[in-house]
Amino acid sequence: MTNERITCLIIGSGPAGYTAAIYAARANMNPVLYQGTQPGGQLTTTNDVENFPGFPGGITGPELMVQLQQQAERFGTDIRNGWVTRVDFTGPLHKVWIEEETELHCDTVIIATGASAKYLGLPSEQKYLESGGGVSACAVCDGFFYRNQEVVIVGAGDSACEEAHYLSKLCKKVTMLVRRNEFRASIIMEARVRNTKNIEILFNTETEEVLGDGQLVTGVRVKNNDTGETREIPATGFFVAIGHKPNTDIFKGHIRLNETGYIINTPGTAQTGVEGVFVCGDAADHVYRQAITAAGTGCMAALEAERYLSSVEVHAMG
Ligand code: NDP
């Protein structure tokens, strides 16, 4: 096992991690960034990103991530492959293990491990997700591409209701598939969906297959789990809104997490409650989940880490 001392460790390589790296590198904190299992994060599975400010013509998700990485490297961020397997935040220096081969001793740690959208796992869903043919887990990101078209959305929680409502303002028709005979969402969110004319809610309905022409989604075959009846719904977009899983398992027991695994930060800050450990991006955000909000909180985390380091130095001098 090799040991290494690091001033500022950034875990994760989405917009939050790279933005934290840009700020930390420019503040001479010599950041080291571990990319994790999905370098570039969730945006690498997105096609066109049209809502990231500064790109009036749009940019693809993978391209945006390459540019963010290059910007972080330009100021000297040490970007490495590898993933964190264990942490210990009990000492004055925070210990982080990389694949049980390297033990890092860090003055500050910025957690930017993000979240992963949950999918149904159907082969047809995965096929059109990977090919960018009409499957999405983010209505705010991709809804615009389905203006005046008919779409289907799966889920019955607050996210599904919020996204169905968002889509209803863009699309001709939204069909919402609810697997039980009731919503999980809060009453107010459910009422909003029920009161929207162009949203049709199908209860007791599960997805059997996402249909397509090999390139693009053309519809969805669904089954009523009460009657056994199947039917095909024409649609050009298939939205999955069945929840997200924050990538925070390794922090369990080491930092405050809420009941669904999101890291609890002090509101309006990147602070986690452990001195010198900061969080940014979707690992602490189940509400906004946008690249630009992740980038914004990445900036906050780096600024707070820098202030923390300065205060520790002043303390040591005094
Ligand atoms: P939830 O876990 O609350 O809801 C997930 C939904 O997806 C449930 O209705 C569930 O069905 C359904 N589902 C899960 N797996 C499948 C499947 N395989 N097939 C079909 N349906 C499936 O996740 P959300 O992302 O909606 O919300 C997460 C948290 O974030 C919640 O606490 C929520 O309140 C909060 N939130 C708050 C918002 C706000 O206040 N504005 C906005 C968005 C989220 P079932 O009900 O049958 O289990």
mmCIF file of C-alpha atoms and ligand atoms in Angstrom:
data_model
loop_
_atom_site.group_PDB
_atom_site.id
_atom_site.type_symbol
_atom_site.label_atom_id
_atom_site.label_comp_id
_atom_site.label_asym_id
_atom_site.label_seq_id
_atom_site.Cartn_x
_atom_site.Cartn_y
_atom_site.Cartn_z
ATOM 1 C CA MET A 1 0.000 0.000 0.000
ATOM 2 C CA THR A 2 1.449 3.367 -0.995
ATOM 3 C CA ASN A 3 0.749 6.488 1.055
ATOM 4 C CA GLU A 4 0.349 9.989 -0.317
ATOM 5 C CA ARG A 5 -0.384 13.400 1.200
ATOM 6 C CA ILE A 6 -2.906 15.501 -0.735
ATOM 7 C CA THR A 7 -4.056 19.049 -0.032
ATOM 8 C CA CYS A 8 -7.323 18.840 -1.919
ATOM 9 C CA LEU A 9 -8.853 15.567 -3.078
ATOM 10 C CA ILE A 10 -11.831 15.700 -5.414
ATOM 11 C CA ILE A 11 -13.852 12.502 -5.820
ATOM 12 C CA GLY A 12 -15.888 12.431 -9.025
ATOM 13 C CA SER A 13 -15.636 13.756 -12.565
ATOM 14 C CA GLY A 14 -18.984 15.298 -13.473
ATOM 15 C CA PRO A 15 -19.611 19.052 -13.805
ATOM 16 C CA ALA A 16 -19.407 19.421 -9.989
ATOM 17 C CA GLY A 17 -16.019 17.709 -9.680
ATOM 18 C CA TYR A 18 -14.391 19.459 -12.641
ATOM 19 C CA THR A 19 -15.674 22.876 -11.603
ATOM 20 C CA ALA A 20 -14.360 22.319 -8.087
ATOM 21 C CA ALA A 21 -11.040 21.324 -9.701
ATOM 22 C CA ILE A 22 -10.856 24.480 -11.839
ATOM 23 C CA TYR A 23 -11.372 26.701 -8.777
ATOM 24 C CA ALA A 24 -9.099 24.664 -6.504
ATOM 25 C CA ALA A 25 -6.291 24.556 -9.082
ATOM 26 C CA ARG A 26 -6.500 28.297 -9.667
ATOM 27 C CA ALA A 27 -6.255 28.805 -5.890
ATOM 28 C CA ASN A 28 -2.980 26.798 -5.794
ATOM 29 C CA MET A 29 -4.510 23.925 -3.850
ATOM 30 C CA ASN A 30 -2.908 21.299 -6.142
ATOM 31 C CA PRO A 31 -6.105 19.311 -6.514
ATOM 32 C CA VAL A 32 -6.051 15.627 -7.317
ATOM 33 C CA LEU A 33 -9.246 14.366 -8.946
ATOM 34 C CA TYR A 34 -10.251 10.715 -9.118
ATOM 35 C CA GLN A 35 -12.606 10.087 -12.001
ATOM 36 C CA GLY A 36 -14.462 7.074 -10.641
ATOM 37 C CA THR A 37 -16.219 4.375 -12.584
ATOM 38 C CA GLN A 38 -17.953 6.640 -15.109
ATOM 39 C CA PRO A 39 -15.473 9.370 -16.157
ATOM 40 C CA GLY A 40 -17.481 12.452 -17.067
ATOM 41 C CA GLY A 41 -20.514 11.341 -15.080
ATOM 42 C CA GLN A 42 -24.153 11.331 -16.151
ATOM 43 C CA LEU A 43 -23.644 13.822 -19.001
ATOM 44 C CA THR A 44 -21.656 11.246 -20.917
ATOM 45 C CA THR A 45 -24.944 9.407 -21.512
ATOM 46 C CA THR A 46 -26.706 12.550 -22.757
ATOM 47 C CA ASN A 47 -26.737 13.660 -26.355
ATOM 48 C CA ASP A 48 -27.318 17.349 -26.888
ATOM 49 C CA VAL A 49 -27.002 19.731 -23.976
ATOM 50 C CA GLU A 50 -28.815 22.921 -24.905
ATOM 51 C CA ASN A 51 -29.291 24.466 -21.486
ATOM 52 C CA PHE A 52 -25.702 24.845 -20.267
ATOM 53 C CA PRO A 53 -25.063 28.594 -20.460
ATOM 54 C CA GLY A 54 -22.309 29.682 -22.816
ATOM 55 C CA PHE A 55 -23.067 27.275 -25.650
ATOM 56 C CA PRO A 56 -25.692 29.036 -27.780
ATOM 57 C CA GLY A 57 -25.510 26.328 -30.433
ATOM 58 C CA GLY A 58 -25.670 23.495 -27.898
ATOM 59 C CA ILE A 59 -22.962 20.941 -27.166
ATOM 60 C CA THR A 60 -23.028 17.187 -26.719
ATOM 61 C CA GLY A 61 -22.710 15.840 -23.180
ATOM 62 C CA PRO A 62 -19.431 13.971 -23.852
ATOM 63 C CA GLU A 63 -17.932 17.055 -25.554
ATOM 64 C CA LEU A 64 -18.873 19.288 -22.639
ATOM 65 C CA MET A 65 -17.203 16.893 -20.237
ATOM 66 C CA VAL A 66 -14.013 16.764 -22.337
ATOM 67 C CA GLN A 67 -13.904 20.566 -22.305
ATOM 68 C CA LEU A 68 -14.460 20.743 -18.548
ATOM 69 C CA GLN A 69 -11.689 18.181 -18.047
ATOM 70 C CA GLN A 70 -9.327 20.148 -20.294
ATOM 71 C CA GLN A 71 -10.106 23.345 -18.398
ATOM 72 C CA ALA A 72 -9.358 21.619 -15.085
ATOM 73 C CA GLU A 73 -6.090 20.214 -16.524
ATOM 74 C CA ARG A 74 -5.053 23.583 -17.928
ATOM 75 C CA PHE A 75 -4.661 24.905 -14.379
ATOM 76 C CA GLY A 76 -2.769 21.841 -13.207
ATOM 77 C CA THR A 77 -5.377 19.469 -11.778
ATOM 78 C CA ASP A 78 -3.914 15.989 -11.418
ATOM 79 C CA ILE A 79 -6.647 13.836 -12.978
ATOM 80 C CA ARG A 80 -6.437 10.123 -12.285
ATOM 81 C CA ASN A 81 -8.299 6.954 -13.118
ATOM 82 C CA GLY A 82 -9.444 4.901 -10.189
ATOM 83 C CA TRP A 83 -12.197 4.786 -7.629
ATOM 84 C CA VAL A 84 -12.485 5.227 -3.936
ATOM 85 C CA THR A 85 -13.193 2.053 -2.000
ATOM 86 C CA ARG A 86 -13.063 3.283 1.608
ATOM 87 C CA VAL A 87 -12.845 6.462 3.690
ATOM 88 C CA ASP A 88 -12.055 7.373 7.288
ATOM 89 C CA PHE A 89 -12.903 10.920 8.323
ATOM 90 C CA THR A 90 -12.154 10.561 12.043
ATOM 91 C CA GLY A 91 -8.639 12.024 12.161
ATOM 92 C CA PRO A 92 -7.306 15.518 11.511
ATOM 93 C CA LEU A 93 -6.223 14.266 8.073
ATOM 94 C CA HIS A 94 -8.912 12.497 6.111
ATOM 95 C CA LYS A 95 -7.972 9.036 4.882
ATOM 96 C CA VAL A 96 -9.200 7.782 1.540
ATOM 97 C CA TRP A 97 -8.293 4.461 -0.063
ATOM 98 C CA ILE A 98 -8.106 3.979 -3.807
ATOM 99 C CA GLU A 99 -8.875 0.374 -4.745
ATOM 100 C CA GLU A 100 -7.099 -0.748 -1.550
ATOM 101 C CA GLU A 101 -3.763 0.005 -3.232
ATOM 102 C CA THR A 102 -3.200 3.637 -2.337
ATOM 103 C CA GLU A 103 -3.886 5.373 0.970
ATOM 104 C CA LEU A 104 -4.397 9.114 0.628
ATOM 105 C CA HIS A 105 -4.038 11.506 3.554
ATOM 106 C CA CYS A 106 -6.027 14.610 2.661
ATOM 107 C CA ASP A 107 -6.318 18.061 4.201
ATOM 108 C CA THR A 108 -9.596 18.581 2.364
ATOM 109 C CA VAL A 109 -11.946 16.271 0.492
ATOM 110 C CA ILE A 110 -14.576 17.417 -1.995
ATOM 111 C CA ILE A 111 -17.214 14.777 -2.646
ATOM 112 C CA ALA A 112 -18.659 15.045 -6.155
ATOM 113 C CA THR A 113 -19.739 11.457 -6.727
ATOM 114 C CA GLY A 114 -23.147 12.347 -8.207
ATOM 115 C CA ALA A 115 -26.178 10.151 -8.554
ATOM 116 C CA SER A 116 -27.365 7.567 -11.031
ATOM 117 C CA ALA A 117 -30.806 7.538 -12.583
ATOM 118 C CA LYS A 118 -32.676 4.292 -12.110
ATOM 119 C CA TYR A 119 -33.966 2.539 -15.219
ATOM 120 C CA LEU A 120 -36.418 -0.307 -15.706
ATOM 121 C CA GLY A 121 -33.671 -2.523 -17.129
ATOM 122 C CA LEU A 122 -35.584 -3.709 -20.205
ATOM 123 C CA PRO A 123 -33.253 -4.545 -23.135
ATOM 124 C CA SER A 124 -35.333 -2.336 -25.488
ATOM 125 C CA GLU A 125 -35.109 0.581 -23.030
ATOM 126 C CA GLN A 126 -31.328 0.206 -22.742
ATOM 127 C CA LYS A 127 -30.943 -0.094 -26.514
ATOM 128 C CA TYR A 128 -32.658 3.232 -27.243
ATOM 129 C CA LEU A 129 -31.025 4.870 -24.228
ATOM 130 C CA GLU A 130 -27.557 3.974 -25.456
ATOM 131 C CA SER A 131 -28.260 4.962 -29.055
ATOM 132 C CA GLY A 132 -29.887 8.258 -28.072
ATOM 133 C CA GLY A 133 -33.023 7.175 -29.906
ATOM 134 C CA GLY A 134 -35.652 8.518 -27.514
ATOM 135 C CA VAL A 135 -35.169 7.171 -23.970
ATOM 136 C CA SER A 136 -34.320 9.679 -21.269
ATOM 137 C CA ALA A 137 -34.261 9.993 -17.497
ATOM 138 C CA CYS A 138 -34.336 13.796 -17.518
ATOM 139 C CA ALA A 139 -37.337 15.727 -18.841
ATOM 140 C CA VAL A 140 -35.731 19.108 -18.196
ATOM 141 C CA CYS A 141 -32.679 18.060 -20.229
ATOM 142 C CA ASP A 142 -34.420 16.349 -23.128
ATOM 143 C CA GLY A 143 -38.094 17.388 -23.151
ATOM 144 C CA PHE A 144 -37.424 20.165 -25.632
ATOM 145 C CA PHE A 145 -36.590 17.598 -28.331
ATOM 146 C CA TYR A 146 -40.144 16.259 -28.146
ATOM 147 C CA ARG A 147 -42.060 19.512 -28.638
ATOM 148 C CA ASN A 148 -45.557 18.914 -30.040
ATOM 149 C CA GLN A 149 -44.989 15.168 -29.931
ATOM 150 C CA GLU A 150 -46.486 12.363 -27.836
ATOM 151 C CA VAL A 151 -44.409 10.913 -25.026
ATOM 152 C CA VAL A 152 -44.712 8.313 -22.273
ATOM 153 C CA ILE A 153 -43.353 8.691 -18.756
ATOM 154 C CA VAL A 154 -42.967 5.949 -16.138
ATOM 155 C CA GLY A 155 -43.181 6.611 -12.407
ATOM 156 C CA ALA A 156 -45.558 7.918 -9.775
ATOM 157 C CA GLY A 157 -43.367 9.810 -7.318
ATOM 158 C CA ASP A 158 -42.769 13.545 -7.028
ATOM 159 C CA SER A 159 -40.115 13.435 -9.753
ATOM 160 C CA ALA A 160 -42.427 11.703 -12.214
ATOM 161 C CA CYS A 161 -45.222 14.196 -11.483
ATOM 162 C CA GLU A 162 -42.899 17.156 -11.802
ATOM 163 C CA GLU A 163 -41.439 15.845 -15.050
ATOM 164 C CA ALA A 164 -44.834 14.866 -16.493
ATOM 165 C CA HIS A 165 -46.086 18.372 -15.775
ATOM 166 C CA TYR A 166 -42.972 19.888 -17.342
ATOM 167 C CA LEU A 167 -43.429 17.711 -20.442
ATOM 168 C CA SER A 168 -47.146 18.573 -20.672
ATOM 169 C CA LYS A 169 -46.174 22.170 -21.424
ATOM 170 C CA LEU A 170 -44.029 21.093 -24.378
ATOM 171 C CA CYS A 171 -45.649 17.976 -25.730
ATOM 172 C CA LYS A 172 -48.957 17.302 -27.400
ATOM 173 C CA LYS A 173 -49.737 14.419 -25.067
ATOM 174 C CA VAL A 174 -48.075 12.776 -22.060
ATOM 175 C CA THR A 175 -49.094 9.268 -21.013
ATOM 176 C CA MET A 176 -48.069 8.457 -17.468
ATOM 177 C CA LEU A 177 -47.589 4.819 -16.478
ATOM 178 C CA VAL A 178 -48.238 4.105 -12.799
ATOM 179 C CA ARG A 179 -47.535 0.529 -11.746
ATOM 180 C CA ARG A 180 -49.858 0.470 -8.728
ATOM 181 C CA ASN A 181 -53.380 1.856 -8.456
ATOM 182 C CA GLU A 182 -52.127 4.933 -6.613
ATOM 183 C CA PHE A 183 -49.424 7.583 -6.660
ATOM 184 C CA ARG A 184 -46.483 7.778 -4.322
ATOM 185 C CA ALA A 185 -46.176 11.526 -4.890
ATOM 186 C CA SER A 186 -47.373 14.230 -2.506
ATOM 187 C CA ILE A 187 -51.035 15.175 -2.829
ATOM 188 C CA ILE A 188 -50.314 18.531 -4.388
ATOM 189 C CA MET A 189 -48.049 17.080 -7.075
ATOM 190 C CA GLU A 190 -50.538 14.344 -7.846
ATOM 191 C CA ALA A 191 -53.349 16.902 -8.118
ATOM 192 C CA ARG A 192 -51.320 18.983 -10.545
ATOM 193 C CA VAL A 193 -50.875 15.982 -12.835
ATOM 194 C CA ARG A 194 -54.513 14.919 -12.526
ATOM 195 C CA ASN A 195 -55.659 18.423 -13.408
ATOM 196 C CA THR A 196 -53.544 18.728 -16.533
ATOM 197 C CA LYS A 197 -55.648 18.047 -19.621
ATOM 198 C CA ASN A 198 -52.988 16.566 -21.883
ATOM 199 C CA ILE A 199 -51.679 14.088 -19.283
ATOM 200 C CA GLU A 200 -53.352 10.687 -19.366
ATOM 201 C CA ILE A 201 -52.685 8.509 -16.333
ATOM 202 C CA LEU A 202 -52.773 4.728 -16.723
ATOM 203 C CA PHE A 203 -52.862 2.959 -13.356
ATOM 204 C CA ASN A 204 -51.822 -0.665 -12.796
ATOM 205 C CA THR A 205 -49.766 -0.350 -15.935
ATOM 206 C CA GLU A 206 -46.280 -1.688 -16.548
ATOM 207 C CA THR A 207 -43.942 -1.364 -19.503
ATOM 208 C CA GLU A 208 -43.388 -4.546 -21.478
ATOM 209 C CA GLU A 209 -41.287 -3.162 -24.277
ATOM 210 C CA VAL A 210 -40.090 0.109 -25.756
ATOM 211 C CA LEU A 211 -40.938 -0.128 -29.451
ATOM 212 C CA GLY A 212 -38.902 1.425 -32.237
ATOM 213 C CA ASP A 213 -37.772 1.240 -35.813
ATOM 214 C CA GLY A 214 -34.234 0.268 -34.844
ATOM 215 C CA GLN A 215 -33.110 3.905 -34.647
ATOM 216 C CA LEU A 216 -35.870 5.849 -32.933
ATOM 217 C CA VAL A 217 -38.595 5.114 -30.414
ATOM 218 C CA THR A 218 -42.038 4.794 -31.986
ATOM 219 C CA GLY A 219 -44.132 3.591 -29.062
ATOM 220 C CA VAL A 220 -44.430 1.546 -25.914
ATOM 221 C CA ARG A 221 -46.169 -1.770 -25.320
ATOM 222 C CA VAL A 222 -47.754 -1.800 -21.874
ATOM 223 C CA LYS A 223 -49.626 -4.357 -19.803
ATOM 224 C CA ASN A 224 -52.363 -3.800 -17.270
ATOM 225 C CA ASN A 225 -51.230 -5.923 -14.313
ATOM 226 C CA ASP A 226 -54.824 -6.161 -13.073
ATOM 227 C CA THR A 227 -56.559 -7.370 -16.233
ATOM 228 C CA GLY A 228 -53.570 -8.758 -18.154
ATOM 229 C CA GLU A 229 -54.577 -6.685 -21.174
ATOM 230 C CA THR A 230 -51.745 -5.323 -23.346
ATOM 231 C CA ARG A 231 -51.792 -2.339 -25.670
ATOM 232 C CA GLU A 232 -49.425 -0.197 -27.705
ATOM 233 C CA ILE A 233 -49.112 3.529 -27.093
ATOM 234 C CA PRO A 234 -47.597 5.606 -29.900
ATOM 235 C CA ALA A 235 -44.778 7.832 -28.611
ATOM 236 C CA THR A 236 -41.504 9.302 -29.810
ATOM 237 C CA GLY A 237 -40.052 9.723 -26.320
ATOM 238 C CA PHE A 238 -39.913 7.379 -23.342
ATOM 239 C CA PHE A 239 -39.084 9.090 -20.054
ATOM 240 C CA VAL A 240 -38.104 7.121 -16.983
ATOM 241 C CA ALA A 241 -38.680 8.890 -13.658
ATOM 242 C CA ILE A 242 -38.507 6.102 -11.096
ATOM 243 C CA GLY A 243 -35.920 7.714 -8.856
ATOM 244 C CA HIS A 244 -32.206 8.305 -8.568
ATOM 245 C CA LYS A 245 -29.617 6.640 -6.418
ATOM 246 C CA PRO A 246 -26.932 8.919 -5.003
ATOM 247 C CA ASN A 247 -23.467 7.380 -5.326
ATOM 248 C CA THR A 248 -22.712 7.649 -1.639
ATOM 249 C CA ASP A 249 -22.507 4.064 -0.369
ATOM 250 C CA ILE A 250 -18.838 4.421 0.620
ATOM 251 C CA PHE A 251 -19.670 7.379 2.887
ATOM 252 C CA LYS A 252 -22.311 5.574 4.929
ATOM 253 C CA GLY A 253 -21.388 5.804 8.613
ATOM 254 C CA HIS A 254 -18.726 8.450 7.911
ATOM 255 C CA ILE A 255 -20.886 11.433 7.050
ATOM 256 C CA ARG A 256 -24.528 12.523 7.496
ATOM 257 C CA LEU A 257 -26.799 10.946 4.878
ATOM 258 C CA ASN A 258 -30.570 11.260 4.640
ATOM 259 C CA GLU A 259 -32.819 8.203 4.519
ATOM 260 C CA THR A 260 -32.411 7.878 0.738
ATOM 261 C CA GLY A 261 -28.636 8.230 0.838
ATOM 262 C CA TYR A 262 -28.190 11.868 -0.175
ATOM 263 C CA ILE A 263 -25.445 13.694 1.742
ATOM 264 C CA ILE A 264 -26.877 16.317 4.091
ATOM 265 C CA ASN A 265 -25.156 19.640 3.631
ATOM 266 C CA THR A 266 -25.664 22.732 5.734
ATOM 267 C CA PRO A 267 -28.202 24.663 3.624
ATOM 268 C CA GLY A 268 -26.634 27.231 1.340
ATOM 269 C CA THR A 269 -23.144 25.795 1.820
ATOM 270 C CA ALA A 270 -21.047 22.817 0.727
ATOM 271 C CA GLN A 271 -20.396 21.800 4.338
ATOM 272 C CA THR A 272 -21.054 18.219 5.391
ATOM 273 C CA GLY A 273 -20.676 18.546 9.143
ATOM 274 C CA VAL A 274 -17.176 16.995 9.002
ATOM 275 C CA GLU A 275 -14.490 19.670 9.040
ATOM 276 C CA GLY A 276 -12.578 19.779 5.771
ATOM 277 C CA VAL A 277 -15.035 17.524 3.912
ATOM 278 C CA PHE A 278 -17.290 19.244 1.411
ATOM 279 C CA VAL A 279 -19.974 18.076 -0.986
ATOM 280 C CA CYS A 280 -21.240 19.354 -4.312
ATOM 281 C CA GLY A 281 -23.450 18.236 -7.164
ATOM 282 C CA ASP A 282 -26.106 15.550 -7.222
ATOM 283 C CA ALA A 283 -24.662 13.589 -4.284
ATOM 284 C CA ALA A 284 -26.418 16.195 -2.117
ATOM 285 C CA ASP A 285 -29.131 17.410 -4.498
ATOM 286 C CA HIS A 286 -32.316 15.503 -5.218
ATOM 287 C CA VAL A 287 -34.199 18.620 -6.274
ATOM 288 C CA TYR A 288 -32.439 20.441 -9.133
ATOM 289 C CA ARG A 289 -30.044 17.785 -10.538
ATOM 290 C CA GLN A 290 -28.806 19.990 -13.379
ATOM 291 C CA ALA A 291 -25.279 20.235 -14.792
ATOM 292 C CA ILE A 292 -25.236 23.966 -14.131
ATOM 293 C CA THR A 293 -26.357 23.648 -10.500
ATOM 294 C CA ALA A 294 -23.773 20.903 -10.004
ATOM 295 C CA ALA A 295 -21.109 23.210 -11.463
ATOM 296 C CA GLY A 296 -22.270 26.045 -9.208
ATOM 297 C CA THR A 297 -22.019 23.960 -6.067
ATOM 298 C CA GLY A 298 -18.629 22.632 -7.269
ATOM 299 C CA CYS A 299 -17.412 26.226 -7.238
ATOM 300 C CA MET A 300 -18.834 26.703 -3.732
ATOM 301 C CA ALA A 301 -17.120 23.559 -2.449
ATOM 302 C CA ALA A 302 -13.708 24.663 -3.750
ATOM 303 C CA LEU A 303 -14.076 28.182 -2.321
ATOM 304 C CA GLU A 304 -15.092 26.761 1.046
ATOM 305 C CA ALA A 305 -12.216 24.248 1.000
ATOM 306 C CA GLU A 306 -9.799 27.086 0.266
ATOM 307 C CA ARG A 307 -11.192 29.170 3.149
ATOM 308 C CA TYR A 308 -11.001 26.171 5.447
ATOM 309 C CA LEU A 309 -7.327 25.578 4.550
ATOM 310 C CA SER A 310 -6.526 29.248 5.168
ATOM 311 C CA SER A 311 -8.253 29.180 8.554
ATOM 312 C CA VAL A 312 -6.378 26.031 9.572
ATOM 313 C CA GLU A 313 -3.073 27.636 8.544
ATOM 314 C CA VAL A 314 -3.857 30.818 10.496
ATOM 315 C CA HIS A 315 -4.757 28.650 13.477
ATOM 316 C CA ALA A 316 -1.476 26.708 13.203
ATOM 317 C CA MET A 317 0.551 29.946 12.961
ATOM 318 C CA GLY A 318 -1.221 31.499 15.937
HETATM 319 P P1 NDP B 1 -39.604 7.981 -5.445
HETATM 320 O O1 NDP B 1 -38.809 6.851 -4.904
HETATM 321 O O2 NDP B 1 -40.361 8.838 -4.497
HETATM 322 O O3 NDP B 1 -40.669 7.413 -6.488
HETATM 323 C C1 NDP B 1 -40.306 6.475 -7.439
HETATM 324 C C2 NDP B 1 -41.553 6.100 -8.223
HETATM 325 O O4 NDP B 1 -41.150 5.238 -9.280
HETATM 326 C C3 NDP B 1 -42.587 5.367 -7.384
HETATM 327 O O5 NDP B 1 -43.869 5.782 -7.734
HETATM 328 C C4 NDP B 1 -42.361 3.911 -7.781
HETATM 329 O O6 NDP B 1 -43.536 3.140 -7.786
HETATM 330 C C5 NDP B 1 -41.929 4.059 -9.226
HETATM 331 N N1 NDP B 1 -41.133 2.927 -9.644
HETATM 332 C C6 NDP B 1 -39.992 2.451 -9.071
HETATM 333 N N2 NDP B 1 -39.533 1.396 -9.774
HETATM 334 C C7 NDP B 1 -40.409 1.196 -10.780
HETATM 335 C C8 NDP B 1 -40.490 0.271 -11.822
HETATM 336 N N3 NDP B 1 -39.563 -0.689 -11.975
HETATM 337 N N4 NDP B 1 -41.528 0.359 -12.687
HETATM 338 C C9 NDP B 1 -42.457 1.320 -12.564
HETATM 339 N N5 NDP B 1 -42.436 2.249 -11.588
HETATM 340 C C10 NDP B 1 -41.424 2.185 -10.707
HETATM 341 O O7 NDP B 1 -38.560 8.810 -6.346
HETATM 342 P P2 NDP B 1 -38.630 10.333 -6.828
HETATM 343 O O8 NDP B 1 -37.429 10.534 -7.684
HETATM 344 O O9 NDP B 1 -39.935 10.661 -7.391
HETATM 345 O O10 NDP B 1 -38.430 11.175 -5.502
HETATM 346 C C11 NDP B 1 -37.272 10.985 -4.676
HETATM 347 C C12 NDP B 1 -37.362 11.934 -3.471
HETATM 348 O O11 NDP B 1 -37.216 13.271 -3.928
HETATM 349 C C13 NDP B 1 -38.701 11.872 -2.779
HETATM 350 O O12 NDP B 1 -38.495 12.050 -1.394
HETATM 351 C C14 NDP B 1 -39.457 13.027 -3.341
HETATM 352 O O13 NDP B 1 -40.462 13.519 -2.479
HETATM 353 C C15 NDP B 1 -38.330 14.048 -3.541
HETATM 354 N N6 NDP B 1 -38.678 14.985 -4.621
HETATM 355 C C16 NDP B 1 -39.255 16.163 -4.290
HETATM 356 C C17 NDP B 1 -39.614 17.074 -5.255
HETATM 357 C C18 NDP B 1 -40.247 18.336 -4.848
HETATM 358 O O14 NDP B 1 -40.599 18.458 -3.707
HETATM 359 N N7 NDP B 1 -40.393 19.273 -5.739
HETATM 360 C C19 NDP B 1 -39.366 16.835 -6.682
HETATM 361 C C20 NDP B 1 -38.762 15.548 -6.930
HETATM 362 C C21 NDP B 1 -38.446 14.679 -5.925
HETATM 363 P P3 NDP B 1 -44.238 2.688 -6.401
HETATM 364 O O15 NDP B 1 -44.930 3.906 -5.904
HETATM 365 O O16 NDP B 1 -45.153 1.606 -6.869
HETATM 366 O O17 NDP B 1 -43.135 2.187 -5.527
#
